[in-house]
Coordinates of N, CA and C in Angstrom, one line a residue:
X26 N -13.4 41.5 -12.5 CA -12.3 41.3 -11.6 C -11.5 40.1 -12.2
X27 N -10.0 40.2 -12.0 CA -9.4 39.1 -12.7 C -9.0 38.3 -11.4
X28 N -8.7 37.0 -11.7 CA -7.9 36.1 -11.2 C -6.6 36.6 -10.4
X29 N -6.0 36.7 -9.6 CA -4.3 36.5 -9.7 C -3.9 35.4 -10.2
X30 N -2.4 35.7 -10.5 CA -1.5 34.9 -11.7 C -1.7 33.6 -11.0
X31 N -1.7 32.0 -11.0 CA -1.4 31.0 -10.4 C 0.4 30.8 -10.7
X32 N 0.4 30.4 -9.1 CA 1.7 30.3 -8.7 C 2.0 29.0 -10.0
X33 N 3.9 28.6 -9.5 CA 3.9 27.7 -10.5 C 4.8 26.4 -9.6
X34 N 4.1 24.9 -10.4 CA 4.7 23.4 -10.4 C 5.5 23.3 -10.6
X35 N 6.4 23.4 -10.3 CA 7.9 22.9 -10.9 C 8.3 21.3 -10.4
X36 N 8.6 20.2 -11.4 CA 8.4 18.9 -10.8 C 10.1 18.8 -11.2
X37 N 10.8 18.5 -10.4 CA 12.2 18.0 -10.6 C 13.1 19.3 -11.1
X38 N 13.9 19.3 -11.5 CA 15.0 20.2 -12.0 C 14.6 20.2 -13.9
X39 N 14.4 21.5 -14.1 CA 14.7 21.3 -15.7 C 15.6 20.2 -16.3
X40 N 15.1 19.4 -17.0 CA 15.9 18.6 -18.1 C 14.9 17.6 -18.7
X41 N 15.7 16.1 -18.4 CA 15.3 14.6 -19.0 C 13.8 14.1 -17.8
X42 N 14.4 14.6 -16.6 CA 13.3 14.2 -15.3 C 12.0 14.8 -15.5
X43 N 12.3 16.6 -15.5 CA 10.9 17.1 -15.6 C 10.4 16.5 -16.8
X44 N 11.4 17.0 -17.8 CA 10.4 16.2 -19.2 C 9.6 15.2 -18.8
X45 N 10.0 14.0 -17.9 CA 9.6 13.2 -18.0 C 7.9 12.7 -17.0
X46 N 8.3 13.7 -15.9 CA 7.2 14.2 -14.7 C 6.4 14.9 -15.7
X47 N 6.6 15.8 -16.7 CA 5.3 16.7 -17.0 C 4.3 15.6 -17.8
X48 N 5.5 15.0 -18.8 CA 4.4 13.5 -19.6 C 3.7 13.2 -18.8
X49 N 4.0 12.3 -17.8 CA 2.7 12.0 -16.6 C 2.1 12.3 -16.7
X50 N 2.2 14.0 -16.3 CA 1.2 14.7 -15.2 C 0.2 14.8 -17.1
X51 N 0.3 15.1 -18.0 CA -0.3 15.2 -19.2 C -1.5 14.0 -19.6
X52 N -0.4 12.9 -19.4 CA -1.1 11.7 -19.8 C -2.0 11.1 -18.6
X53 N -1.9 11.8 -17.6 CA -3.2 11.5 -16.2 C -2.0 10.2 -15.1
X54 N -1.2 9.6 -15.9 CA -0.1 8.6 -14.9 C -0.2 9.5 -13.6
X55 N 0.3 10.5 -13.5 CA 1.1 11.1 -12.7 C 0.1 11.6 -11.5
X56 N -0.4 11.6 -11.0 CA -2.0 12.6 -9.6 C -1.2 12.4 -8.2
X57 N 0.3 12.3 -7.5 CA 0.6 12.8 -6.6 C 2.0 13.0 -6.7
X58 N 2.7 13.8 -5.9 CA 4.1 14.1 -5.7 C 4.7 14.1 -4.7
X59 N 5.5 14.1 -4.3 CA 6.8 14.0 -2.9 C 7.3 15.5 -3.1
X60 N 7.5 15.8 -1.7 CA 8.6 16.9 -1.5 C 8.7 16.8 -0.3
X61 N 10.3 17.7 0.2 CA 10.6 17.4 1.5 C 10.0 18.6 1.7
X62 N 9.9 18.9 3.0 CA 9.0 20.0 4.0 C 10.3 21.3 3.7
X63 N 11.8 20.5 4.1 CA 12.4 22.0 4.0 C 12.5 22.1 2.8
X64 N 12.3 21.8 1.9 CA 12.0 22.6 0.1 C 11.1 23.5 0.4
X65 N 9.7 24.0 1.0 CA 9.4 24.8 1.3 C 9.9 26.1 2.3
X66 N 10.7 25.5 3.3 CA 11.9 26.8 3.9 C 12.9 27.6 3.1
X67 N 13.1 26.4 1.8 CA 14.3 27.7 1.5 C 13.6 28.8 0.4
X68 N 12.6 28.8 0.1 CA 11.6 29.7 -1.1 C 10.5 30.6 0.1
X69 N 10.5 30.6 1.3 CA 9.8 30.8 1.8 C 8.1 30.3 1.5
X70 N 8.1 29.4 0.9 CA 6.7 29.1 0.4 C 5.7 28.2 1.2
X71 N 4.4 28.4 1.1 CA 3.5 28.4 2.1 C 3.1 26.6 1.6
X72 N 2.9 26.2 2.3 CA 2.8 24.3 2.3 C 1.4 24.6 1.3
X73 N 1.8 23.3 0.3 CA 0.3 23.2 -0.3 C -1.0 23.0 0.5
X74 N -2.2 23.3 0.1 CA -3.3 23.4 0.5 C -4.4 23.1 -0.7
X75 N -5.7 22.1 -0.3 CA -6.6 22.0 -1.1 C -6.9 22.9 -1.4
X76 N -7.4 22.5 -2.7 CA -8.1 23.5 -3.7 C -7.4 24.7 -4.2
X77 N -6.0 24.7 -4.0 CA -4.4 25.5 -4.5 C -4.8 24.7 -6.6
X78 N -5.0 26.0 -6.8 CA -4.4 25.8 -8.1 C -3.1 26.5 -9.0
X79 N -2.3 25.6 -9.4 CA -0.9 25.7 -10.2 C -0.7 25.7 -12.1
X80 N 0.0 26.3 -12.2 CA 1.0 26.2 -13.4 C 1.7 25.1 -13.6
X81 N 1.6 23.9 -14.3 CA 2.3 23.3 -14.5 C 4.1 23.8 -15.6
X82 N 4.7 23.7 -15.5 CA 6.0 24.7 -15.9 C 7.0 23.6 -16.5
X83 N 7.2 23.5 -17.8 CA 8.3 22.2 -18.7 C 9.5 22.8 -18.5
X84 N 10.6 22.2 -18.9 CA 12.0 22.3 -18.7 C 12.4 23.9 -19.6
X85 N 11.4 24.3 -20.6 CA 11.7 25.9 -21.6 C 11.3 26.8 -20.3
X86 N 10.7 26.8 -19.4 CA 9.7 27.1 -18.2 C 8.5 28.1 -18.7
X87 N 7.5 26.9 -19.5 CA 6.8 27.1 -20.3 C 5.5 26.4 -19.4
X88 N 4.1 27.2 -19.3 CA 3.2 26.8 -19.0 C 2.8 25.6 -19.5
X89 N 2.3 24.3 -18.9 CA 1.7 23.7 -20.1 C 0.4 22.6 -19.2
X90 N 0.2 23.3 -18.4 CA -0.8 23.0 -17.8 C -1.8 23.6 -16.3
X91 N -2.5 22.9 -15.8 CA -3.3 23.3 -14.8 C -3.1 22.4 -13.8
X92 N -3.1 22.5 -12.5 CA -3.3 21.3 -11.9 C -3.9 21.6 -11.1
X93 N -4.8 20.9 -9.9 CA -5.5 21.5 -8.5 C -5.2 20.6 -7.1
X94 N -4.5 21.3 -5.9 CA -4.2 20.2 -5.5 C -6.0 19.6 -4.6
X95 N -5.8 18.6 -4.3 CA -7.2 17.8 -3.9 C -6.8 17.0 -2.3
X96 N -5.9 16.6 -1.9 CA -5.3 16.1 -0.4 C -3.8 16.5 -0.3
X97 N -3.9 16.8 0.7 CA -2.2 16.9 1.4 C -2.1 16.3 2.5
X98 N -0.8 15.8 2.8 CA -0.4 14.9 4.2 C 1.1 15.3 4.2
X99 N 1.1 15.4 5.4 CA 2.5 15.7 6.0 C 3.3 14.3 6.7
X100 N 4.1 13.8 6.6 CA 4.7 12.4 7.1 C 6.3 11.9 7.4
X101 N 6.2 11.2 7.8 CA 7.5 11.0 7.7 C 7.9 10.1 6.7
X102 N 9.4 10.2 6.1 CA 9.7 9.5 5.0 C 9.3 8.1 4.9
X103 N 9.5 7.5 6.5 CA 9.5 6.2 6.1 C 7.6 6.2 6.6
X104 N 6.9 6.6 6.2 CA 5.4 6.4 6.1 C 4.7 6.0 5.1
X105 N 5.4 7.0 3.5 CA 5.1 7.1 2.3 C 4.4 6.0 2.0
X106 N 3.0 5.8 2.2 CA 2.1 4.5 1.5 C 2.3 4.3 -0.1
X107 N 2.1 3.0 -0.4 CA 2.2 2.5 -2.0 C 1.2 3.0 -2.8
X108 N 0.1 3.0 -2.0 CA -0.6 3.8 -2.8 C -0.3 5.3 -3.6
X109 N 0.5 5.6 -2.9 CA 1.3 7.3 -3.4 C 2.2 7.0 -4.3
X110 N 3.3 6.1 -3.9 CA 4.2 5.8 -4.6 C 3.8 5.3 -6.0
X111 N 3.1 4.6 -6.1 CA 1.9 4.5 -7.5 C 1.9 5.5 -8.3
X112 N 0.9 6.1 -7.5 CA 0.3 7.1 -8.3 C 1.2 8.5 -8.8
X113 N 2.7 8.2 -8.1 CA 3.4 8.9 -8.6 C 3.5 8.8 -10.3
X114 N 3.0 7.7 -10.6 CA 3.2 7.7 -12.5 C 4.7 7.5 -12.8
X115 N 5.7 7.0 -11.7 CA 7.4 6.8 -12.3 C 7.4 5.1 -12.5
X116 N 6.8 4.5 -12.2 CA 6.7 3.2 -12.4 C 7.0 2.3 -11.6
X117 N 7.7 2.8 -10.6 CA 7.8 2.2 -9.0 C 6.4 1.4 -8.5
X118 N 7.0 -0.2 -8.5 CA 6.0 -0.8 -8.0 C 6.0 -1.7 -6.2
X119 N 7.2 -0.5 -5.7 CA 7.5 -0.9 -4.4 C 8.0 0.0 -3.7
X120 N 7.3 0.6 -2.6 CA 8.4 1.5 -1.6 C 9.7 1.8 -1.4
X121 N 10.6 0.7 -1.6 CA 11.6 0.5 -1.5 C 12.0 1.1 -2.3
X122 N 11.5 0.5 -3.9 CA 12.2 0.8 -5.0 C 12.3 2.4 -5.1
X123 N 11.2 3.1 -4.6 CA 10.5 4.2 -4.9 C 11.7 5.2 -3.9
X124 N 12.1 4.2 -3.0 CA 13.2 5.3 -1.7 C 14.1 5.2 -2.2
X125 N 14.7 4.0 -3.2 CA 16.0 4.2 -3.6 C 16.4 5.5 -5.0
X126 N 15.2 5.6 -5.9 CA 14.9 6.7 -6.7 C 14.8 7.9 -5.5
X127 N 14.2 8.2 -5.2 CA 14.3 9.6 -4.4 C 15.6 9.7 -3.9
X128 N 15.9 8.8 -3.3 CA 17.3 9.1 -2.1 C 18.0 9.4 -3.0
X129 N 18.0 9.4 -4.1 CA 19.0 9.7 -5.2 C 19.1 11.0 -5.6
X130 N 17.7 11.5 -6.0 CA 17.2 12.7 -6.7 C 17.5 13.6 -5.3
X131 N 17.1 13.6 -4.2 CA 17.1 14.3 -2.9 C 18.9 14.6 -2.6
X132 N 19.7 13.5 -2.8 CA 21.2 13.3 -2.4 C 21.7 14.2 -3.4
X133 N 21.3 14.6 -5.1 CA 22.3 14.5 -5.7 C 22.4 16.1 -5.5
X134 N 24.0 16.9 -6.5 CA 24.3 18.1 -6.7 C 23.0 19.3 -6.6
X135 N 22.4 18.7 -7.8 CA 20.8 20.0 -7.9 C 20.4 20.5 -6.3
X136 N 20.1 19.4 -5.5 CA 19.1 19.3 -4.2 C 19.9 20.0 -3.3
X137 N 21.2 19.3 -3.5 CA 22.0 19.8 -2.4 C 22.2 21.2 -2.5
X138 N 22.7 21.5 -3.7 CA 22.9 23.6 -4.0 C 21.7 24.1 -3.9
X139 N 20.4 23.3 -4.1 CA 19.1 24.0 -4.1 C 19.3 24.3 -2.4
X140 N 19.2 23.4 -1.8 CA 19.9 23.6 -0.2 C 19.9 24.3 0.6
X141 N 21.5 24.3 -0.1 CA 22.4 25.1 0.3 C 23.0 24.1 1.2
X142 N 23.0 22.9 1.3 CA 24.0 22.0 2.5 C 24.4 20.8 1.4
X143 N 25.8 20.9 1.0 CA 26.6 19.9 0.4 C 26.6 18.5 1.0
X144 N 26.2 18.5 2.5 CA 25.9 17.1 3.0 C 24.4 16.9 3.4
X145 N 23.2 17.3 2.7 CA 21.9 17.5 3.0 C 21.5 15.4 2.8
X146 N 20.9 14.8 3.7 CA 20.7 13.7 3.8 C 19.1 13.3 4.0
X147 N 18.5 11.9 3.5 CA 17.6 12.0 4.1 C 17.7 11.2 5.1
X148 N 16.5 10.6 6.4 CA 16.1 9.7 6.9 C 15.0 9.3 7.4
X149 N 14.9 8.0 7.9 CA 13.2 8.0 8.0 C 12.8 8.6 9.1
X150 N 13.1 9.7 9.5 CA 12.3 10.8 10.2 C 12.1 11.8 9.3
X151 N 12.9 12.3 7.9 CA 12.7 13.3 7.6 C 11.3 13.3 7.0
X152 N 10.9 14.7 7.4 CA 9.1 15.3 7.0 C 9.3 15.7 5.7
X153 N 8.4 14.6 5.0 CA 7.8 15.2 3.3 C 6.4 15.5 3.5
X154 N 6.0 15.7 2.4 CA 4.6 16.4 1.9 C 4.5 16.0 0.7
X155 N 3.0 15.0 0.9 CA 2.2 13.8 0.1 C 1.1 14.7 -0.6
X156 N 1.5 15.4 -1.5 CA 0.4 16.1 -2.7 C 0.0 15.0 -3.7
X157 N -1.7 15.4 -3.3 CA -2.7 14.5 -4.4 C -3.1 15.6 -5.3
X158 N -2.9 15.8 -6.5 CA -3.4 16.7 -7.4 C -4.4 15.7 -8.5
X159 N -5.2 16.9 -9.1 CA -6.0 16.3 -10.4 C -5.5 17.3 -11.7
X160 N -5.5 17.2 -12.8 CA -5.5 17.5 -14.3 C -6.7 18.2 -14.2
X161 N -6.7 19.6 -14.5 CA -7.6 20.5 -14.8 C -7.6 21.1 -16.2
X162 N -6.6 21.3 -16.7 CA -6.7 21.9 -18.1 C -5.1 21.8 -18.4

């Protein structure tokens, strides 16, 4: 009996970012991630779940790794503990600093067309989703 295919990771938009998320996630920096909840409405896709294993996918959208997720938490933006923000592996050594990087990445062109709302905003009510993953292969 085979496996089905594992769905796939996509961390950021192809380019300088992902490049730079998959290093992380390679070099072990990287074991959790942010996303907003409606990033899952517009793919139709089912909220991560433990023991969900992924494709990690580089900017060629080339396999180049395994991941498994291990905790998930649903929250509101302004909840995001430091401890997450850490372990994000971006080098953020403060919440703050950590909201001003996202509010960026979330605000800019990519997110918004990903969207589909040219004025898509965040605030501290909006619901993200606090994925803890581990490096499997």
């Amino acid at each position: 009996m085979t496996e089905p295919p594992l769905s796939h990771a996509e961390f950021g938009f192809p380019g300088p970012l992902r490049d730079s998320l998959v290093a992380s996630i390679l070099s072990g920096a990287k074991t959790t991630t942010t996303s907003l909840l409606v990033e899952y409405a517009v793919e139709g896709d089912p909220l991560p779940a433990v023991g969900r294993r992924q494709a990690v996918i580089d900017s060629a959208g080339q396999p180049v790794a395994i991941i498994e997720t291990v905790q998930v938490d649903q929250v509101r933006l302004d909840q995001v503990p430091l401890s997450h923000v850490i372990d994000e592996g971006e080098g953020h050594v403060s919440v703050a600093q950590w909201r001003v990087d996202h509010e960026q990445y979330w605000h800019g062109e990519e997110m918004r067309s990903y969207l589909t709302d040219p004025a898509f905003t965040v605030r501290d009510e909006t619901a993200v989703i606090l994925e803890r993953f581990q490096l499997i292969s």
